[in-house]
Coordinates of C-alpha atoms and ligand atoms in Angstrom, one line a residue:
M131 CA 36.6 80.4 62.1
R132 CA 35.9 77.2 64.0
K133 CA 34.4 78.8 67.4
K134 CA 33.6 75.4 68.9
I135 CA 37.2 74.5 68.7
A136 CA 38.5 77.9 69.9
Q137 CA 36.5 77.3 73.3
A138 CA 37.7 73.9 74.2
Q139 CA 39.0 73.5 77.8
K140 CA 39.9 70.2 78.0
I141 CA 42.0 68.7 75.4
V142 CA 43.6 65.2 74.4
I143 CA 46.7 65.7 72.2
K144 CA 48.1 62.9 70.5
V145 CA 51.4 62.4 68.8
G146 CA 52.3 59.7 66.3
S147 CA 55.8 57.8 66.2
S148 CA 56.4 59.9 62.8
Q149 CA 56.4 63.1 64.5
I150 CA 58.9 62.7 67.5
I151 CA 61.1 60.2 65.7
S152 CA 63.9 61.7 63.7
E153 CA 65.0 60.0 60.3
T154 CA 68.2 58.7 62.6
G155 CA 65.8 56.7 64.4
F156 CA 66.4 58.8 67.5
L157 CA 64.2 60.9 69.5
N158 CA 63.4 64.5 67.8
L159 CA 64.5 67.0 70.2
A160 CA 63.4 70.2 68.2
V161 CA 59.7 68.7 67.9
I162 CA 59.5 67.5 71.7
G163 CA 60.7 70.7 72.9
S164 CA 58.5 72.7 70.8
L165 CA 55.8 70.4 72.1
A166 CA 56.9 71.1 75.6
E167 CA 56.7 74.9 74.8
T168 CA 53.5 74.5 72.9
L169 CA 51.4 72.2 76.2
S170 CA 52.8 74.4 79.0
K171 CA 51.5 77.6 76.9
L172 CA 48.1 75.9 76.9
I173 CA 47.9 74.8 80.5
A174 CA 49.2 78.6 81.5
L175 CA 45.9 79.5 79.5
G176 CA 43.9 77.3 82.0
K177 CA 43.3 74.5 79.3
Q178 CA 43.1 71.0 80.9
V179 CA 45.5 68.8 78.6
V180 CA 46.2 65.5 78.5
F181 CA 49.0 64.2 75.9
V182 CA 49.3 60.6 74.2
T183 CA 52.3 59.8 72.8
S184 CA 53.7 56.9 70.9
G185 CA 57.1 55.8 69.7
A186 CA 58.2 53.9 72.5
V187 CA 58.7 50.7 70.3
A188 CA 60.3 52.9 67.9
I189 CA 62.8 54.7 70.1
G190 CA 63.4 51.4 72.3
A191 CA 64.3 49.5 69.0
R192 CA 66.7 52.1 68.0
K193 CA 68.6 52.3 71.2
M194 CA 68.5 48.2 71.3
G195 CA 70.5 48.5 68.4
Y196 CA 67.7 47.1 65.9
I197 CA 68.4 48.2 62.4
K198 CA 64.9 47.7 61.6
K199 CA 61.6 47.5 63.9
P200 CA 61.7 43.9 65.3
Q201 CA 58.8 41.6 64.4
E202 CA 58.5 39.2 67.2
S203 CA 55.9 40.4 69.7
R204 CA 58.2 39.8 72.9
Q205 CA 60.8 41.4 71.2
K206 CA 58.7 44.7 70.5
Q207 CA 57.5 44.1 74.5
A208 CA 60.9 44.6 75.0
C209 CA 61.5 47.4 73.0
A210 CA 58.5 48.9 74.7
A211 CA 59.6 48.6 77.9
V212 CA 63.3 50.3 77.3
G213 CA 61.6 52.9 74.7
Q214 CA 59.1 54.3 77.4
V215 CA 61.9 54.9 80.1
A216 CA 63.6 56.9 77.1
L217 CA 60.6 58.6 76.0
M218 CA 59.1 59.6 79.5
S219 CA 62.8 60.8 81.0
V220 CA 63.2 63.3 77.7
Y221 CA 59.6 64.3 78.1
A222 CA 60.1 65.0 81.9
E223 CA 62.9 67.1 81.5
L224 CA 61.9 69.2 78.3
F225 CA 58.4 70.0 79.9
S226 CA 60.0 70.6 83.3
L227 CA 62.1 73.3 81.5
C228 CA 59.2 74.7 80.4
G229 CA 57.6 74.8 84.1
I230 CA 55.6 71.5 83.9
Q231 CA 55.6 68.5 86.0
V232 CA 54.4 65.5 83.9
G233 CA 52.9 61.9 85.4
Q234 CA 52.6 58.7 83.5
I235 CA 49.8 56.8 83.0
L236 CA 50.3 53.3 80.8
L237 CA 46.6 51.8 80.1
T238 CA 45.8 48.4 79.1
K239 CA 42.0 47.8 77.7
D240 CA 40.9 45.9 80.6
V241 CA 40.7 49.3 82.7
L242 CA 37.8 49.9 80.6
E243 CA 36.0 46.6 81.3
N244 CA 36.5 46.9 85.2
T245 CA 34.2 49.3 86.5
K246 CA 36.6 49.9 89.9
R247 CA 39.6 50.1 87.5
K248 CA 38.4 52.6 85.2
Q249 CA 37.2 54.8 88.1
N250 CA 40.5 54.7 89.9
V251 CA 42.4 55.8 86.2
M252 CA 39.6 58.7 86.0
N253 CA 40.6 59.7 89.7
T254 CA 44.1 59.6 88.6
F255 CA 43.5 62.1 85.8
I256 CA 41.4 64.3 87.5
E257 CA 43.7 64.9 90.3
L258 CA 46.4 65.1 88.0
L259 CA 44.8 68.2 85.8
G260 CA 43.4 69.5 89.0
Q261 CA 47.1 70.2 90.1
K262 CA 47.9 71.3 86.6
I263 CA 50.6 68.1 86.3
L264 CA 50.4 67.0 82.6
P265 CA 49.2 63.3 82.2
I266 CA 51.4 61.6 79.6
V267 CA 49.2 58.6 78.6
N268 CA 50.4 55.4 76.3
E269 CA 49.2 51.7 76.0
N270 CA 51.1 49.5 78.2
D271 CA 52.7 47.8 75.4
S272 CA 54.8 45.4 77.9
V273 CA 51.5 43.7 78.9
S274 CA 49.1 44.4 76.2
I275 CA 50.0 43.1 72.9
E276 CA 47.1 44.7 70.7
E277 CA 48.9 47.5 69.6
I278 CA 52.2 45.4 69.0
E279 CA 50.5 43.0 66.5
N280 CA 48.3 46.0 64.9
I281 CA 45.2 44.2 65.5
P282 CA 42.1 47.4 65.3
R283 CA 40.3 48.8 67.7
F284 CA 41.6 49.9 70.9
G285 CA 45.2 48.2 69.6
D286 CA 46.4 51.7 68.7
N287 CA 47.2 55.0 70.2
D288 CA 44.7 56.8 68.1
N289 CA 41.9 54.8 69.5
L290 CA 43.4 54.6 73.0
A291 CA 43.3 58.8 72.4
S292 CA 39.9 58.8 71.5
V293 CA 39.0 56.5 74.5
V294 CA 40.9 58.8 77.2
A295 CA 39.1 61.7 75.9
S296 CA 36.0 60.0 76.7
L297 CA 37.1 59.1 80.2
I298 CA 38.1 62.8 81.1
D299 CA 35.0 63.8 79.0
A300 CA 37.2 66.0 76.7
D301 CA 36.0 68.6 74.1
L302 CA 38.2 68.5 71.7
L303 CA 41.1 65.7 70.4
I304 CA 43.9 66.5 68.6
L305 CA 45.6 63.7 66.5
L306 CA 48.6 65.2 65.2
S307 CA 49.9 63.1 62.1
D308 CA 52.6 63.2 59.2
I309 CA 49.8 64.5 57.0
D310 CA 47.7 67.4 56.7
G311 CA 44.7 66.1 57.3
Y312 CA 42.2 63.4 55.9
Y313 CA 42.6 63.3 52.0
D314 CA 39.5 62.0 49.9
K315 CA 41.8 59.5 48.9
N316 CA 45.4 58.3 50.1
P317 CA 47.7 61.2 49.2
R318 CA 50.9 59.2 49.0
E319 CA 48.9 57.0 45.9
F320 CA 47.1 59.6 44.2
K321 CA 48.6 62.8 43.5
E322 CA 45.0 64.4 42.8
A323 CA 44.0 63.5 46.3
R324 CA 42.0 66.5 48.2
L325 CA 42.6 67.4 51.8
L326 CA 38.7 67.7 53.2
K327 CA 38.5 70.7 55.9
E328 CA 35.4 69.4 57.6
I329 CA 33.6 66.1 58.0
K330 CA 30.1 65.9 59.6
Q331 CA 29.3 62.4 59.0
I332 CA 31.4 59.2 58.9
T333 CA 30.1 57.7 55.8
P334 CA 31.4 54.3 54.3
E335 CA 33.2 56.0 51.4
I336 CA 35.4 58.0 54.4
I337 CA 36.0 54.9 55.7
K338 CA 37.1 53.1 52.5
N339 CA 39.4 55.9 51.6
A340 CA 41.0 55.6 54.9
Q341 CA 42.4 52.3 54.2
G342 CA 45.9 52.8 52.6
A343 CA 48.9 51.8 54.6
G344 CA 50.5 54.6 56.9
S345 CA 54.1 55.6 57.3
A346 CA 56.8 52.8 58.1
V347 CA 57.3 54.1 61.7
G348 CA 53.6 54.6 62.2
T349 CA 51.1 52.0 63.2
G350 CA 47.6 53.3 62.6
G351 CA 47.5 54.7 59.4
M352 CA 44.3 56.5 58.4
Y353 CA 42.1 54.0 59.4
T354 CA 42.3 54.0 63.0
K355 CA 41.9 57.7 63.0
I356 CA 38.8 57.7 61.4
E357 CA 37.8 55.5 64.1
A358 CA 39.0 57.4 66.8
A359 CA 36.9 60.2 65.1
R360 CA 33.9 58.2 65.1
F361 CA 33.9 57.3 68.7
A362 CA 35.1 60.5 70.0
T363 CA 32.4 62.4 68.0
E364 CA 29.7 59.7 69.1
N365 CA 30.8 61.2 72.5
G366 CA 30.2 64.4 71.8
C367 CA 34.0 65.5 71.3
E368 CA 35.0 67.5 68.5
M369 CA 38.5 66.0 66.5
V370 CA 41.3 67.5 64.5
I371 CA 43.8 65.5 62.2
A372 CA 46.6 67.9 61.4
N373 CA 50.2 67.7 60.4
G374 CA 52.1 67.9 63.3
K375 CA 55.7 68.4 61.8
D376 CA 55.4 71.8 63.6
P377 CA 53.5 71.3 67.2
R378 CA 52.9 75.2 67.2
V379 CA 50.0 74.1 65.0
I380 CA 48.2 73.2 68.6
L381 CA 47.7 76.9 69.3
E382 CA 46.6 77.9 65.6
I383 CA 44.0 74.9 65.9
L384 CA 43.1 76.7 69.3
D385 CA 42.5 79.9 67.5
G386 CA 39.8 78.6 65.3
K387 CA 41.7 78.4 62.4
E388 CA 40.9 76.1 59.7
I389 CA 43.6 73.8 59.6
G390 CA 43.7 69.9 58.7
T391 CA 40.6 67.7 59.2
W392 CA 37.7 69.0 61.5
F393 CA 35.5 66.1 62.4
V394 CA 32.4 67.7 64.0
A395 CA 31.0 66.4 67.5
G396 CA 27.7 64.4 67.3
A397 CA 28.3 63.6 64.0
K398 CA 26.0 60.7 63.2
Y399 CA 27.9 57.2 62.7
K400 CA 26.6 55.9 59.1
A401 CA 28.6 52.4 58.5
E402 CA 29.7 49.5 59.9
L403 CA 33.6 49.6 61.0
G404 CA 33.9 45.8 60.9
A405 CA 36.3 45.5 57.9
K406 CA 40.0 44.9 59.4
H407 CA 42.6 47.9 58.8
N408 CA 45.5 47.0 56.7
G409 CA 47.5 50.0 58.1
Ligands
ADP64 P1 50.8 58.6 62.3 O1 52.2 57.7 63.0 O2 51.6 60.1 62.1 O3 49.5 58.4 63.1 P2 50.4 57.2 60.1 O4 51.5 56.7 59.4 O5 50.0 56.0 61.2 O6 50.9 58.4 61.3 O7 49.2 57.4 59.3 C1 48.9 58.8 58.5 C2 48.9 57.5 57.0 O8 47.8 57.5 56.6 C3 49.3 58.8 55.9 O9 50.7 59.2 55.7 C4 49.4 58.4 54.8 O10 50.1 57.5 54.2 C5 47.9 57.5 55.4 N1 46.5 57.7 54.6 C6 46.0 56.4 54.1 N2 44.7 57.0 53.7 C7 44.9 57.9 53.7 C8 43.8 59.5 53.4 N3 42.5 59.2 53.1 N4 43.8 60.3 53.8 C9 45.1 60.9 54.6 N5 46.2 59.9 54.8 C10 46.0 58.6 54.3

């Protein structure tokens, strides 16, 4: 039983592109519907929830007729602009069917570097949460191209989610992925890889074994999730990585069940996260 997780009140939940985009390249409505049902249950239980979503570029590219994700930044930015509308309109509709209103917050990195802007964003979160409106967050890809060009640190939604967790002083960050959690080796390359249930310290070895490339639609891979774990746990926030193919897993995590990998808050950070990831 993971008591600390079961007690979490302020929760940031992030989904990767691979959960919400189906094999056809279009939105996976079954998964999004289930997310809406699940998050609305949490809000009804009195939890404060912020949702961070990837997927805008992928769905935008599909809508604009690209067969593969385009390579040029300006094309990807255009995809983000088109895809963000598609994403939000589906989220708004499906969440409202579950009784939840949503608000969109598009963040750029400079928000954090400017005290006034940072305060403005925090105020927006506080007001939305106070009114039981679900903030849906993404990086403003049409303005900032860090995520698009795969530059590590804040340039991906794993790190963005950990920053949002610190902005709202969350107790728990859940990163849903296409994989069951953190393995001691990349399980796509090594059959004998073992899932780690609990990580108290982010050691150089943990970082090293997170370097394998991510999935075709995902951007971050495991490396950025470890960066996010470091930031979140250092800020006193618990973090869990779990498989998001069935979003109801969130309810099980919040029941304190041993699902995915739990990064225990307060874990001391031991190594330099300097190396550029290759995910
Ligand atoms: P998402 O879009 O769901 O965030 P990503 O593709 O970005 O997913 O990241 C998850 C992927 O990271 C896994 O599918 C796996 O291929 C890769 N990976 C690399 N190293 C590891 C590891 N040590 N444990 C688990 N997954 C790893």
